[in-house]
Short mmCIF file of C-alpha atoms and ligand atoms in Angstrom, two decimals:
data_model
loop_
_atom_site.label_atom_id
_atom_site.label_comp_id
_atom_site.label_asym_id
_atom_site.label_seq_id
_atom_site.Cartn_x
_atom_site.Cartn_y
_atom_site.Cartn_z
CA MET A 22 -13.10 29.58 15.92
CA THR A 23 -12.47 28.64 12.31
CA GLU A 24 -8.71 28.53 11.83
CA LYS A 25 -8.67 27.73 8.14
CA ARG A 26 -11.23 27.62 5.38
CA ILE A 27 -10.63 24.78 2.99
CA ALA A 28 -12.43 24.16 -0.29
CA CYS A 29 -12.15 21.09 -2.44
CA ILE A 30 -13.31 21.10 -6.06
CA GLY A 31 -14.33 17.57 -7.10
CA ALA A 32 -16.43 15.40 -4.77
CA GLY A 33 -15.33 12.05 -6.18
CA TYR A 34 -13.55 8.98 -4.82
CA VAL A 35 -10.57 11.11 -3.83
CA GLY A 36 -12.04 14.51 -2.90
CA GLY A 37 -14.97 13.21 -0.85
CA PRO A 38 -13.17 10.81 1.53
CA THR A 39 -10.07 13.02 1.87
CA MET A 40 -12.07 16.07 2.88
CA ALA A 41 -14.32 14.07 5.18
CA VAL A 42 -11.24 12.85 7.08
CA ILE A 43 -9.70 16.35 7.25
CA ALA A 44 -13.00 17.70 8.61
CA MET A 45 -13.23 14.93 11.19
CA LYS A 46 -9.65 15.32 12.37
CA CYS A 47 -9.65 19.13 12.28
CA PRO A 48 -12.88 20.48 13.80
CA GLN A 49 -11.23 23.91 13.90
CA TYR A 50 -11.33 24.11 10.06
CA LYS A 51 -14.31 24.67 7.81
CA VAL A 52 -14.23 22.28 4.85
CA THR A 53 -16.47 22.72 1.80
CA VAL A 54 -16.52 20.15 -0.97
CA ALA A 55 -17.91 21.52 -4.22
CA ASP A 56 -18.74 19.74 -7.45
CA ILE A 57 -20.49 20.55 -10.72
CA SER A 58 -22.65 17.46 -10.40
CA GLU A 59 -25.87 18.27 -8.56
CA ALA A 60 -26.72 14.59 -8.21
CA ARG A 61 -23.38 13.83 -6.54
CA ILE A 62 -23.65 16.72 -4.12
CA ALA A 63 -27.24 15.79 -3.27
CA ALA A 64 -26.12 12.22 -2.53
CA TRP A 65 -23.28 13.40 -0.24
CA GLN A 66 -25.95 15.11 1.83
CA THR A 67 -27.83 11.86 2.45
CA ASP A 68 -26.77 8.59 4.06
CA ASP A 69 -26.86 6.99 0.63
CA LEU A 70 -23.41 8.33 -0.36
CA PRO A 71 -22.46 8.44 -4.05
CA ILE A 72 -19.57 6.02 -3.48
CA TYR A 73 -19.21 2.88 -1.38
CA GLU A 74 -16.21 2.86 0.90
CA PRO A 75 -16.01 1.00 4.22
CA GLY A 76 -16.21 3.41 7.18
CA LEU A 77 -16.87 6.47 5.01
CA LEU A 78 -20.42 7.11 6.16
CA GLU A 79 -19.42 7.37 9.82
CA VAL A 80 -16.65 9.83 8.98
CA VAL A 81 -19.01 11.95 6.86
CA GLN A 82 -21.67 11.89 9.55
CA ALA A 83 -19.16 13.06 12.15
CA GLY A 84 -18.49 16.30 10.27
CA ARG A 85 -21.48 16.96 8.06
CA GLY A 86 -23.29 20.17 8.97
CA ARG A 87 -20.67 20.91 11.64
CA ASN A 88 -17.54 21.79 9.67
CA LEU A 89 -18.03 19.67 6.55
CA PHE A 90 -20.27 21.01 3.81
CA PHE A 91 -21.17 19.84 0.31
CA SER A 92 -22.16 22.39 -2.31
CA THR A 93 -22.60 23.03 -6.02
CA ASP A 94 -21.62 26.66 -5.52
CA ILE A 95 -18.05 26.33 -6.77
CA PRO A 96 -17.36 30.11 -6.99
CA GLY A 97 -18.69 30.63 -3.46
CA ALA A 98 -16.56 27.81 -2.05
CA ILE A 99 -13.44 29.15 -3.77
CA ARG A 100 -14.03 32.75 -2.76
CA GLU A 101 -14.23 32.09 0.94
CA ALA A 102 -11.37 29.56 1.09
CA ASP A 103 -7.74 30.13 2.06
CA ILE A 104 -6.76 26.77 0.61
CA VAL A 105 -8.33 25.18 -2.48
CA PHE A 106 -7.74 21.49 -3.13
CA VAL A 107 -8.47 20.41 -6.69
CA SER A 108 -9.43 16.78 -7.22
CA VAL A 109 -11.39 16.86 -10.44
CA ASN A 110 -10.83 13.97 -12.77
CA THR A 111 -7.94 13.89 -15.22
CA PRO A 112 -8.88 11.08 -17.60
CA THR A 113 -6.83 9.86 -20.53
CA LYS A 114 -7.37 12.10 -23.55
CA THR A 115 -9.72 10.56 -26.09
CA PHE A 116 -9.15 13.02 -28.91
CA GLY A 117 -6.48 14.91 -30.83
CA ASP A 118 -2.78 14.99 -30.04
CA GLY A 119 -1.85 12.40 -27.40
CA ALA A 120 -5.24 10.65 -27.65
CA GLY A 121 -5.20 7.39 -25.69
CA LYS A 122 -2.14 8.41 -23.66
CA ALA A 123 -1.88 11.99 -22.47
CA ALA A 124 -3.93 13.29 -19.55
CA ASP A 125 -6.95 15.38 -20.44
CA LEU A 126 -6.38 18.54 -18.42
CA GLN A 127 -9.43 20.47 -19.54
CA TYR A 128 -11.28 20.10 -16.22
CA TRP A 129 -8.22 21.06 -14.27
CA GLU A 130 -7.57 24.13 -16.37
CA ARG A 131 -11.22 25.15 -16.16
CA VAL A 132 -11.04 25.04 -12.36
CA ALA A 133 -7.78 27.05 -12.38
CA ARG A 134 -9.44 29.74 -14.50
CA GLU A 135 -12.46 29.75 -12.22
CA ILE A 136 -10.19 30.24 -9.20
CA LEU A 137 -8.53 33.15 -10.98
CA ARG A 138 -11.87 34.66 -11.98
CA VAL A 139 -13.58 34.64 -8.60
CA SER A 140 -10.74 35.10 -6.10
CA THR A 141 -10.48 38.36 -4.19
CA SER A 142 -7.92 37.13 -1.62
CA PRO A 143 -4.66 35.13 -1.87
CA LYS A 144 -4.97 31.36 -1.93
CA ILE A 145 -2.97 28.18 -1.86
CA VAL A 146 -4.06 25.90 -4.69
CA VAL A 147 -3.35 22.24 -4.01
CA GLU A 148 -3.09 19.61 -6.74
CA LYS A 149 -4.79 16.51 -5.39
CA SER A 150 -5.59 14.94 -8.75
CA THR A 151 -2.76 12.98 -10.34
CA LEU A 152 -1.22 15.18 -12.96
CA PRO A 153 1.63 15.05 -15.44
CA VAL A 154 4.90 16.30 -13.99
CA LYS A 155 5.24 20.05 -14.62
CA THR A 156 1.49 20.74 -14.48
CA ALA A 157 1.99 23.06 -11.49
CA HIS A 158 3.96 25.32 -13.79
CA ILE A 159 0.99 25.62 -16.17
CA MET A 160 -1.32 26.28 -13.24
CA GLU A 161 0.95 29.00 -11.91
CA THR A 162 1.04 30.61 -15.32
CA ILE A 163 -2.75 30.67 -15.54
CA LEU A 164 -3.28 31.78 -11.96
CA ASN A 165 -0.74 34.55 -12.16
CA ALA A 166 -2.23 35.95 -15.36
CA ASN A 167 -4.20 38.37 -13.22
CA ASN A 168 -3.57 42.00 -12.57
CA ASN A 169 -5.57 42.54 -9.40
CA GLY A 170 -2.68 41.73 -7.07
CA VAL A 171 -4.14 38.44 -5.76
CA LYS A 172 -1.32 35.93 -5.23
CA PHE A 173 -1.52 32.15 -5.61
CA GLU A 174 0.86 29.39 -4.58
CA VAL A 175 0.55 25.99 -6.22
CA ILE A 176 1.29 22.93 -4.09
CA SER A 177 1.40 19.29 -5.17
CA ASN A 178 -0.10 16.95 -2.55
CA PRO A 179 -0.82 13.70 -4.40
CA GLU A 180 -3.23 11.27 -2.81
CA PHE A 181 -2.03 7.70 -2.30
CA LEU A 182 -5.24 6.18 -0.91
CA ALA A 183 -6.49 2.95 -2.43
CA GLU A 184 -10.19 2.33 -2.90
CA GLY A 185 -11.77 -0.08 -0.48
CA THR A 186 -9.31 1.00 2.21
CA ALA A 187 -9.56 4.77 1.66
CA ILE A 188 -10.51 5.69 5.21
CA GLN A 189 -7.85 3.53 6.79
CA ASP A 190 -5.26 4.85 4.31
CA LEU A 191 -6.23 8.45 5.08
CA LEU A 192 -6.27 7.98 8.85
CA ASP A 193 -2.98 6.10 8.93
CA PRO A 194 -1.04 6.88 5.75
CA ASP A 195 2.40 5.38 5.00
CA ARG A 196 3.35 8.92 4.08
CA VAL A 197 1.91 12.25 3.04
CA LEU A 198 3.81 14.06 0.32
CA ILE A 199 3.77 17.83 -0.05
CA GLY A 200 5.72 19.49 -2.84
CA SER A 201 6.19 23.20 -3.30
CA ARG A 202 8.38 25.80 -4.89
CA GLU A 203 11.44 26.40 -2.76
CA THR A 204 10.89 30.16 -2.61
CA PRO A 205 10.00 31.91 0.67
CA SER A 206 6.31 32.09 -0.28
CA GLY A 207 6.36 28.50 -1.60
CA LEU A 208 7.89 27.22 1.65
CA LYS A 209 5.32 29.15 3.67
CA ALA A 210 2.48 27.60 1.68
CA ARG A 211 4.09 24.16 2.08
CA GLN A 212 4.08 24.66 5.87
CA GLU A 213 0.36 25.54 5.83
CA ILE A 214 -0.43 22.21 4.20
CA VAL A 215 1.95 20.33 6.52
CA ASP A 216 0.04 21.88 9.43
CA ILE A 217 -3.24 20.37 8.20
CA TYR A 218 -1.94 16.79 8.18
CA ALA A 219 0.08 17.29 11.37
CA ASN A 220 -3.26 17.27 13.18
CA TRP A 221 -3.21 13.48 13.00
CA VAL A 222 -0.25 12.19 10.94
CA PRO A 223 3.10 11.72 12.78
CA ARG A 224 5.49 14.42 11.61
CA GLU A 225 8.11 11.94 10.34
CA ARG A 226 5.59 10.57 7.84
CA ILE A 227 4.93 13.99 6.31
CA LEU A 228 7.47 14.35 3.52
CA THR A 229 8.22 17.56 1.73
CA SER A 230 9.93 17.96 -1.61
CA ASN A 231 10.14 20.19 -4.60
CA VAL A 232 6.94 20.40 -6.59
CA TRP A 233 8.13 18.35 -9.58
CA SER A 234 9.33 15.48 -7.39
CA ALA A 235 5.92 15.35 -5.72
CA GLU A 236 4.08 15.26 -9.05
CA LEU A 237 6.39 12.59 -10.47
CA SER A 238 6.39 10.48 -7.29
CA LYS A 239 2.69 9.85 -7.66
CA LEU A 240 3.05 8.59 -11.23
CA ALA A 241 6.12 6.55 -10.27
CA ALA A 242 4.43 4.96 -7.23
CA ASN A 243 1.47 3.81 -9.31
CA ALA A 244 3.76 2.57 -12.07
CA PHE A 245 5.83 0.52 -9.57
CA LEU A 246 2.71 -0.98 -7.99
CA ALA A 247 1.27 -1.93 -11.36
CA GLN A 248 4.64 -3.30 -12.42
CA ARG A 249 4.63 -5.74 -9.50
CA ILE A 250 1.26 -7.06 -10.60
CA SER A 251 2.37 -7.43 -14.21
CA SER A 252 5.52 -9.17 -13.00
CA ILE A 253 3.64 -11.77 -10.97
CA ASN A 254 1.00 -12.12 -13.69
CA SER A 255 3.68 -12.83 -16.28
CA ILE A 256 5.04 -15.53 -13.96
CA SER A 257 1.50 -16.93 -13.53
CA ALA A 258 1.40 -17.74 -17.25
CA LEU A 259 4.63 -19.68 -16.92
CA CYS A 260 3.39 -21.48 -13.79
CA GLU A 261 0.35 -22.78 -15.66
CA ARG A 262 2.66 -24.44 -18.20
CA THR A 263 5.23 -25.82 -15.79
CA GLU A 264 3.27 -27.21 -12.84
CA ALA A 265 4.67 -24.51 -10.63
CA ASN A 266 2.13 -22.73 -8.45
CA VAL A 267 2.15 -18.94 -8.51
CA LYS A 268 1.04 -18.66 -4.88
CA GLU A 269 3.98 -20.74 -3.76
CA VAL A 270 6.32 -18.71 -5.96
CA ALA A 271 4.88 -15.41 -4.65
CA ARG A 272 5.33 -16.61 -1.09
CA ALA A 273 8.88 -17.68 -1.69
CA ILE A 274 9.97 -14.48 -3.40
CA GLY A 275 7.96 -12.25 -1.05
CA MET A 276 9.80 -13.53 2.01
CA ASP A 277 12.92 -11.87 0.67
CA ALA A 278 12.78 -8.65 2.68
CA ARG A 279 14.10 -6.76 -0.33
CA ILE A 280 11.08 -7.82 -2.39
CA GLY A 281 8.41 -7.87 0.33
CA PRO A 282 5.18 -9.89 0.45
CA ARG A 283 2.51 -7.36 -0.51
CA PHE A 284 0.99 -6.73 -3.93
CA LEU A 285 2.04 -10.09 -5.32
CA ASN A 286 -1.41 -11.57 -5.93
CA ALA A 287 -1.70 -12.87 -9.46
CA SER A 288 -4.98 -11.80 -11.03
CA VAL A 289 -6.92 -11.53 -14.26
CA GLY A 290 -5.35 -8.07 -14.46
CA PHE A 291 -5.27 -4.82 -12.57
CA GLY A 292 -8.06 -2.29 -13.01
CA GLY A 293 -9.08 0.94 -11.36
CA SER A 294 -9.10 4.52 -12.42
CA CYS A 295 -5.39 5.11 -11.82
CA PHE A 296 -2.90 2.48 -12.92
CA LYS A 297 -3.59 2.41 -16.64
CA LYS A 298 -4.19 6.13 -16.92
CA ASP A 299 -1.08 7.04 -14.97
CA ILE A 300 1.22 4.65 -16.82
CA LEU A 301 -0.10 5.85 -20.17
CA ASN A 302 0.64 9.31 -18.95
CA LEU A 303 4.16 8.35 -17.87
CA VAL A 304 4.77 6.75 -21.26
CA TYR A 305 3.53 9.87 -23.02
CA ILE A 306 5.72 12.16 -20.93
CA CYS A 307 8.79 9.98 -21.56
CA GLU A 308 8.09 10.00 -25.28
CA SER A 309 7.66 13.72 -25.32
CA TYR A 310 11.09 14.12 -23.70
CA GLY A 311 12.56 11.76 -26.31
CA LEU A 312 13.10 8.91 -23.81
CA GLN A 313 11.82 6.12 -26.07
CA GLU A 314 13.50 3.26 -24.19
CA VAL A 315 12.00 4.37 -20.89
CA ALA A 316 8.59 4.75 -22.51
CA ARG A 317 8.78 1.22 -23.94
CA TYR A 318 9.79 -0.22 -20.57
CA TRP A 319 6.65 1.12 -18.85
CA GLN A 320 4.40 0.38 -21.81
CA ALA A 321 5.29 -3.31 -21.33
CA VAL A 322 3.60 -3.23 -17.90
CA LEU A 323 0.33 -2.34 -19.65
CA ASP A 324 0.91 -4.85 -22.44
CA ILE A 325 1.20 -7.70 -19.92
CA ASN A 326 -1.99 -6.56 -18.23
CA GLU A 327 -3.91 -6.71 -21.50
CA TYR A 328 -2.31 -10.06 -22.32
CA GLN A 329 -3.45 -11.42 -18.96
CA GLU A 330 -7.11 -10.49 -19.62
CA LYS A 331 -7.03 -11.92 -23.13
CA ARG A 332 -5.28 -15.06 -21.94
CA PHE A 333 -8.01 -15.62 -19.36
CA VAL A 334 -10.78 -15.45 -21.95
CA ARG A 335 -8.83 -17.66 -24.35
CA ALA A 336 -8.43 -20.29 -21.63
CA MET A 337 -12.19 -20.22 -21.06
CA ILE A 338 -12.99 -20.74 -24.72
CA ARG A 339 -10.40 -23.50 -25.17
CA GLY A 340 -11.38 -25.20 -21.93
CA MET A 341 -15.03 -25.27 -22.91
CA PHE A 342 -14.40 -27.20 -26.14
CA ASN A 343 -13.61 -24.18 -28.33
CA THR A 344 -17.09 -22.73 -28.39
CA ILE A 345 -19.08 -20.78 -25.84
CA VAL A 346 -21.94 -19.77 -28.12
CA GLY A 347 -25.14 -19.76 -26.08
CA LYS A 348 -23.37 -21.07 -22.97
CA ARG A 349 -24.39 -19.48 -19.70
CA ILE A 350 -21.34 -18.06 -17.92
CA ALA A 351 -21.63 -16.47 -14.48
CA LEU A 352 -19.13 -13.72 -13.69
CA PHE A 353 -18.63 -13.55 -9.92
CA GLY A 354 -17.71 -9.95 -9.22
CA PHE A 355 -17.55 -6.91 -11.43
CA ALA A 356 -15.83 -4.31 -9.21
CA PHE A 357 -12.16 -3.74 -10.09
CA LYS A 358 -11.26 -5.02 -6.60
CA ALA A 359 -13.08 -6.09 -3.45
CA ASP A 360 -14.83 -3.64 -1.11
CA THR A 361 -15.69 -1.02 -3.70
CA SER A 362 -18.58 -0.31 -6.03
CA ASP A 363 -16.11 1.16 -8.53
CA THR A 364 -15.78 -0.62 -11.86
CA ARG A 365 -13.56 1.82 -13.72
CA GLU A 366 -11.15 -0.15 -15.94
CA SER A 367 -12.24 -3.34 -14.20
CA PRO A 368 -10.87 -6.41 -16.01
CA ALA A 369 -14.43 -7.79 -15.70
CA ILE A 370 -15.59 -5.23 -18.28
CA TYR A 371 -13.17 -6.52 -20.88
CA VAL A 372 -13.80 -10.16 -20.05
CA ALA A 373 -17.59 -9.65 -20.23
CA ARG A 374 -17.33 -7.87 -23.56
CA ASP A 375 -15.09 -10.57 -25.04
CA LEU A 376 -17.48 -13.30 -23.86
CA LEU A 377 -20.47 -11.45 -25.31
CA GLU A 378 -18.64 -11.05 -28.61
CA GLU A 379 -18.21 -14.84 -28.56
CA GLN A 380 -22.01 -15.03 -28.15
CA ALA A 381 -21.96 -16.50 -24.68
CA HIS A 382 -24.84 -15.77 -22.32
CA VAL A 383 -23.28 -13.69 -19.54
CA VAL A 384 -24.71 -13.40 -16.03
CA VAL A 385 -23.09 -10.76 -13.84
CA THR A 386 -23.28 -10.82 -10.06
CA ASP A 387 -21.58 -8.50 -7.57
CA PRO A 388 -22.40 -7.42 -3.99
CA LYS A 389 -21.93 -3.67 -4.66
CA ALA A 390 -21.18 -2.93 -8.28
CA LEU A 391 -24.21 -4.06 -10.27
CA GLU A 392 -25.41 -0.51 -10.91
CA ASN A 393 -22.06 0.44 -12.43
CA ALA A 394 -21.86 -2.88 -14.28
CA ARG A 395 -25.16 -2.08 -16.00
CA LYS A 396 -23.73 1.21 -17.24
CA ASP A 397 -20.46 -0.38 -18.38
CA LEU A 398 -22.30 -3.00 -20.43
CA ALA A 399 -25.03 -0.73 -21.76
CA GLY A 400 -25.43 -1.50 -25.42
CA TYR A 401 -25.21 -5.26 -24.87
CA ALA A 402 -28.89 -5.87 -24.14
CA GLU A 403 -28.93 -9.39 -25.50
CA ASN A 404 -27.49 -12.42 -23.74
CA LEU A 405 -26.83 -10.43 -20.59
CA GLU A 406 -28.33 -10.63 -17.10
CA PHE A 407 -27.58 -8.99 -13.76
CA VAL A 408 -28.37 -11.07 -10.70
CA GLU A 409 -27.72 -10.17 -7.07
CA ASP A 410 -27.49 -13.64 -5.59
CA PRO A 411 -24.42 -15.62 -6.73
CA TYR A 412 -26.26 -18.93 -6.28
CA GLU A 413 -29.00 -17.74 -8.63
CA ALA A 414 -26.39 -16.43 -11.08
CA ALA A 415 -24.73 -19.85 -11.25
CA ARG A 416 -27.94 -21.85 -11.64
CA GLY A 417 -27.90 -23.62 -15.00
CA ALA A 418 -24.51 -22.12 -15.92
CA HIS A 419 -21.78 -23.99 -17.77
CA ALA A 420 -19.11 -21.98 -16.06
CA VAL A 421 -18.42 -19.67 -13.17
CA ALA A 422 -15.57 -17.16 -13.55
CA ILE A 423 -14.33 -15.28 -10.49
CA MET A 424 -13.51 -11.71 -11.40
CA THR A 425 -13.30 -9.96 -8.02
CA GLU A 426 -11.83 -11.24 -4.75
CA TRP A 427 -14.89 -10.39 -2.61
CA ASP A 428 -14.76 -12.17 0.75
CA VAL A 429 -18.19 -13.70 0.14
CA TYR A 430 -16.75 -15.65 -2.78
CA ARG A 431 -14.16 -17.27 -0.53
CA SER A 432 -16.77 -19.04 1.56
CA LEU A 433 -19.44 -20.09 -0.93
CA ASP A 434 -21.16 -23.45 -0.77
CA TRP A 435 -19.52 -24.82 -3.93
CA GLU A 436 -21.30 -28.13 -3.60
CA ARG A 437 -24.66 -26.36 -3.86
CA ILE A 438 -23.40 -24.34 -6.81
CA TYR A 439 -22.03 -27.44 -8.54
CA ARG A 440 -25.35 -29.28 -8.18
CA SER A 441 -27.28 -26.43 -9.85
CA MET A 442 -24.95 -26.12 -12.85
CA GLU A 443 -24.83 -27.72 -16.32
CA LYS A 444 -22.31 -30.55 -16.59
CA PRO A 445 -19.45 -30.66 -17.21
CA ALA A 446 -19.16 -27.67 -14.90
CA PHE A 447 -16.20 -25.29 -15.13
CA LEU A 448 -14.67 -22.91 -12.64
CA PHE A 449 -12.22 -20.25 -13.86
CA ASP A 450 -10.63 -18.47 -10.94
CA GLY A 451 -9.34 -15.06 -12.05
CA ARG A 452 -8.33 -14.15 -8.50
CA ASP A 453 -6.79 -17.32 -7.21
CA ILE A 454 -9.08 -17.53 -4.15
CA VAL A 455 -10.74 -20.95 -4.32
CA ASP A 456 -9.58 -24.16 -2.66
CA TYR A 457 -8.92 -25.98 -5.95
CA LYS A 458 -8.58 -29.45 -4.60
CA HIS A 459 -11.91 -29.18 -2.78
CA VAL A 460 -13.86 -27.90 -5.79
CA TYR A 461 -12.15 -30.38 -8.11
CA ASP A 462 -13.21 -33.21 -5.81
CA LEU A 463 -16.78 -31.89 -5.99
CA GLY A 464 -16.67 -32.44 -9.74
CA PHE A 465 -15.65 -29.07 -11.16
CA ASN A 466 -13.12 -28.74 -13.95
CA VAL A 467 -10.94 -26.08 -12.39
CA TYR A 468 -8.77 -23.47 -14.09
CA PRO A 469 -6.83 -21.79 -11.31
CA LEU A 470 -4.86 -18.72 -12.18
CA GLY A 471 -1.19 -19.52 -11.98
CA SER A 472 -1.26 -23.29 -11.74
CA PRO A 473 -2.18 -26.01 -14.25
CA ALA A 474 -5.83 -26.78 -15.03
CA MET A 475 -7.44 -29.74 -13.18
CA LYS A 476 -9.84 -31.61 -15.48
CA HIS A 477 -11.91 -34.75 -15.10
CA PHE A 478 -11.61 -35.67 -18.79
C1 LIG B 509 -9.73 12.04 -9.46
C2 LIG B 509 -8.92 11.91 -10.74
O1 LIG B 509 -9.63 11.11 -11.62
C3 LIG B 509 -7.60 11.28 -10.60
O2 LIG B 509 -6.77 11.70 -11.66
C4 LIG B 509 -6.88 11.66 -9.42
O3 LIG B 509 -5.83 10.78 -9.24
C5 LIG B 509 -7.77 11.74 -8.23
O4 LIG B 509 -8.93 12.52 -8.48
P1 LIG B 509 -11.66 10.50 -8.53
O5 LIG B 509 -11.91 11.28 -7.30
O6 LIG B 509 -11.70 9.02 -8.47
O7 LIG B 509 -10.22 10.77 -9.09
O8 LIG B 509 -12.55 11.05 -9.72
P2 LIG B 509 -14.13 11.16 -9.80
O9 LIG B 509 -14.74 10.23 -8.83
O10 LIG B 509 -14.45 11.13 -11.24
O11 LIG B 509 -14.40 12.63 -9.22
C6 LIG B 509 -14.14 13.80 -9.87
C7 LIG B 509 -15.26 14.79 -9.56
O12 LIG B 509 -14.95 16.07 -10.12
C8 LIG B 509 -16.63 14.39 -10.15
O13 LIG B 509 -17.58 14.30 -9.12
C9 LIG B 509 -16.95 15.52 -11.13
O14 LIG B 509 -18.33 15.84 -11.18
C10 LIG B 509 -16.13 16.67 -10.57
N1 LIG B 509 -15.79 17.71 -11.55
C11 LIG B 509 -15.25 17.38 -12.73
C12 LIG B 509 -16.05 19.05 -11.25
O15 LIG B 509 -16.57 19.36 -10.19
N2 LIG B 509 -15.70 20.00 -12.17
C13 LIG B 509 -15.17 19.70 -13.38
O16 LIG B 509 -14.89 20.60 -14.18
C14 LIG B 509 -14.93 18.34 -13.67
C1 LIG B 510 -4.04 2.49 -6.53
C2 LIG B 510 -2.87 2.70 -5.56
O1 LIG B 510 -2.74 1.53 -4.73
C3 LIG B 510 -3.08 3.94 -4.72
O2 LIG B 510 -1.93 4.17 -3.90
C4 LIG B 510 -3.32 5.12 -5.64
O3 LIG B 510 -3.59 6.28 -4.87
C5 LIG B 510 -4.46 4.85 -6.59
O4 LIG B 510 -4.23 3.65 -7.32
P1 LIG B 510 -6.51 1.51 -6.31
O5 LIG B 510 -6.52 1.52 -7.80
O6 LIG B 510 -7.65 2.13 -5.58
O7 LIG B 510 -5.20 2.25 -5.75
O8 LIG B 510 -6.42 0.00 -5.79
P2 LIG B 510 -5.24 -1.07 -5.66
O9 LIG B 510 -5.43 -1.76 -4.37
O10 LIG B 510 -3.91 -0.50 -5.90
O11 LIG B 510 -5.59 -2.13 -6.79
C6 LIG B 510 -5.47 -1.81 -8.17
C7 LIG B 510 -5.75 -3.05 -9.00
O12 LIG B 510 -4.70 -4.00 -8.86
C8 LIG B 510 -7.03 -3.80 -8.63
O13 LIG B 510 -7.68 -4.22 -9.80
C9 LIG B 510 -6.52 -4.97 -7.83
O14 LIG B 510 -7.41 -6.06 -7.83
C10 LIG B 510 -5.24 -5.28 -8.56
N1 LIG B 510 -4.25 -6.01 -7.73
C11 LIG B 510 -3.75 -5.46 -6.59
C12 LIG B 510 -3.81 -7.27 -8.14
O15 LIG B 510 -4.25 -7.77 -9.18
N2 LIG B 510 -2.88 -7.93 -7.39
C13 LIG B 510 -2.36 -7.40 -6.24
O16 LIG B 510 -1.52 -8.05 -5.61
C14 LIG B 510 -2.81 -6.12 -5.83
#
């Protein structure tokens, strides 16, 4: 018997995996994921899923056709559901007031109006997308602008999954956060959502809070995570000048239990669809409440990230005798992190563009993200190649630059790569994954991230 009917609007990186896990863990519910994109929905119905995520296919296959359905019929999915999750995208606004900072809520509002238009029975509307704090209030206002007696409760249930580990994060989350109004009907709706997760998440990891705390916690969590990366990246710049080694520093500080060892990998910069967007959003909200000092504090996290990308490219140009015109440079990795095909805000995009502006010849290789890389670099037809095999990509290159920490790049035959390259050969490691001493001994001029360059001249 179907106990609950759940709809999710938005079949993206968040909506798709989250609903697939709910369907797998709760066979007693019917879960329908709806999206305006016909191509996306069609792909969810095949084994060639629209996103790459380890373990996702098995989870989808377990539920698909049984209690997990994919559809473009958004009104139909809403109408029959008791609970509607909304995980449509909320990109940074590109126009008008707040352009470049505020969240663009047009898709969200459109979905809210659609829910209002088609609903004939009461529903719980769940914010899954990351939204500015106080958005639930706007949603309530829109949803309660009806006069047909249908009641809606708005719940904030932000998603903390990281790409590449989405399934693991969903199956075994550090915590699930569910925020609601603290009215009798709000608390009842909160309990309904708690009941979903209680099917597989230990009760003590399901946190409840007021709706504004839940909304803000998501922005704050992403801001804190990004801040750690900017902190270690800022230290990496100092390490390169002082013969300190950022890995050793990260290890030493991370063993302090108060700091903790995770998320201290220096890199060419953080990417992904969330960190930049959410911090910009936080900055915008702070500014709009007149909290200029707080806004500036978080803005600095983004400034360091941009500095880190620029610094990486500058080191390449300087290292290669102040000109890279016509030089073949192989970018190893284009995804914003390992184990995903996603390239949104990937530092590789910015590095590739900067190198192309310098008139280098850029060769991009990546195990999963070449299709997205092609789209990101559309418009740069000249001096640009996409090659699947990293050994082929490096052949005849002056330099290899590691952009993504894919496991395959940790165990490459660097001797073979070195032999096929132009000399002097350069290796710029934007992810700090190569055994520097080994590759230096092979003949490479090595630019590790977070420790001084090792040159043969
Ligand atoms: C989204 C949001 O971007 C992010 O703010 C939030 O933190 C999590 O949800 P993601 O799932 O990665 O992240 O986005 P994306 O992969 O772009 O998926 C959104 C889906 O919504 C797309 O498939 C899009 O077609 C769909 N959509 C968008 C609708 O169905 N209707 C709309 O009106 C707009
Ligand atoms: C992030 C949050 O982790 C997740 O909780 C939230 O729901 C969405 O945003 P995601 O962007 O998918 O998830 O990946 P994450 O693992 O956080 O990595 C983000 C970026 O930071 C990547 O570019 C990654 O390479 C980089 N990173 C991460 C570092 O440079 N160093 C680190 O130590 C960790």
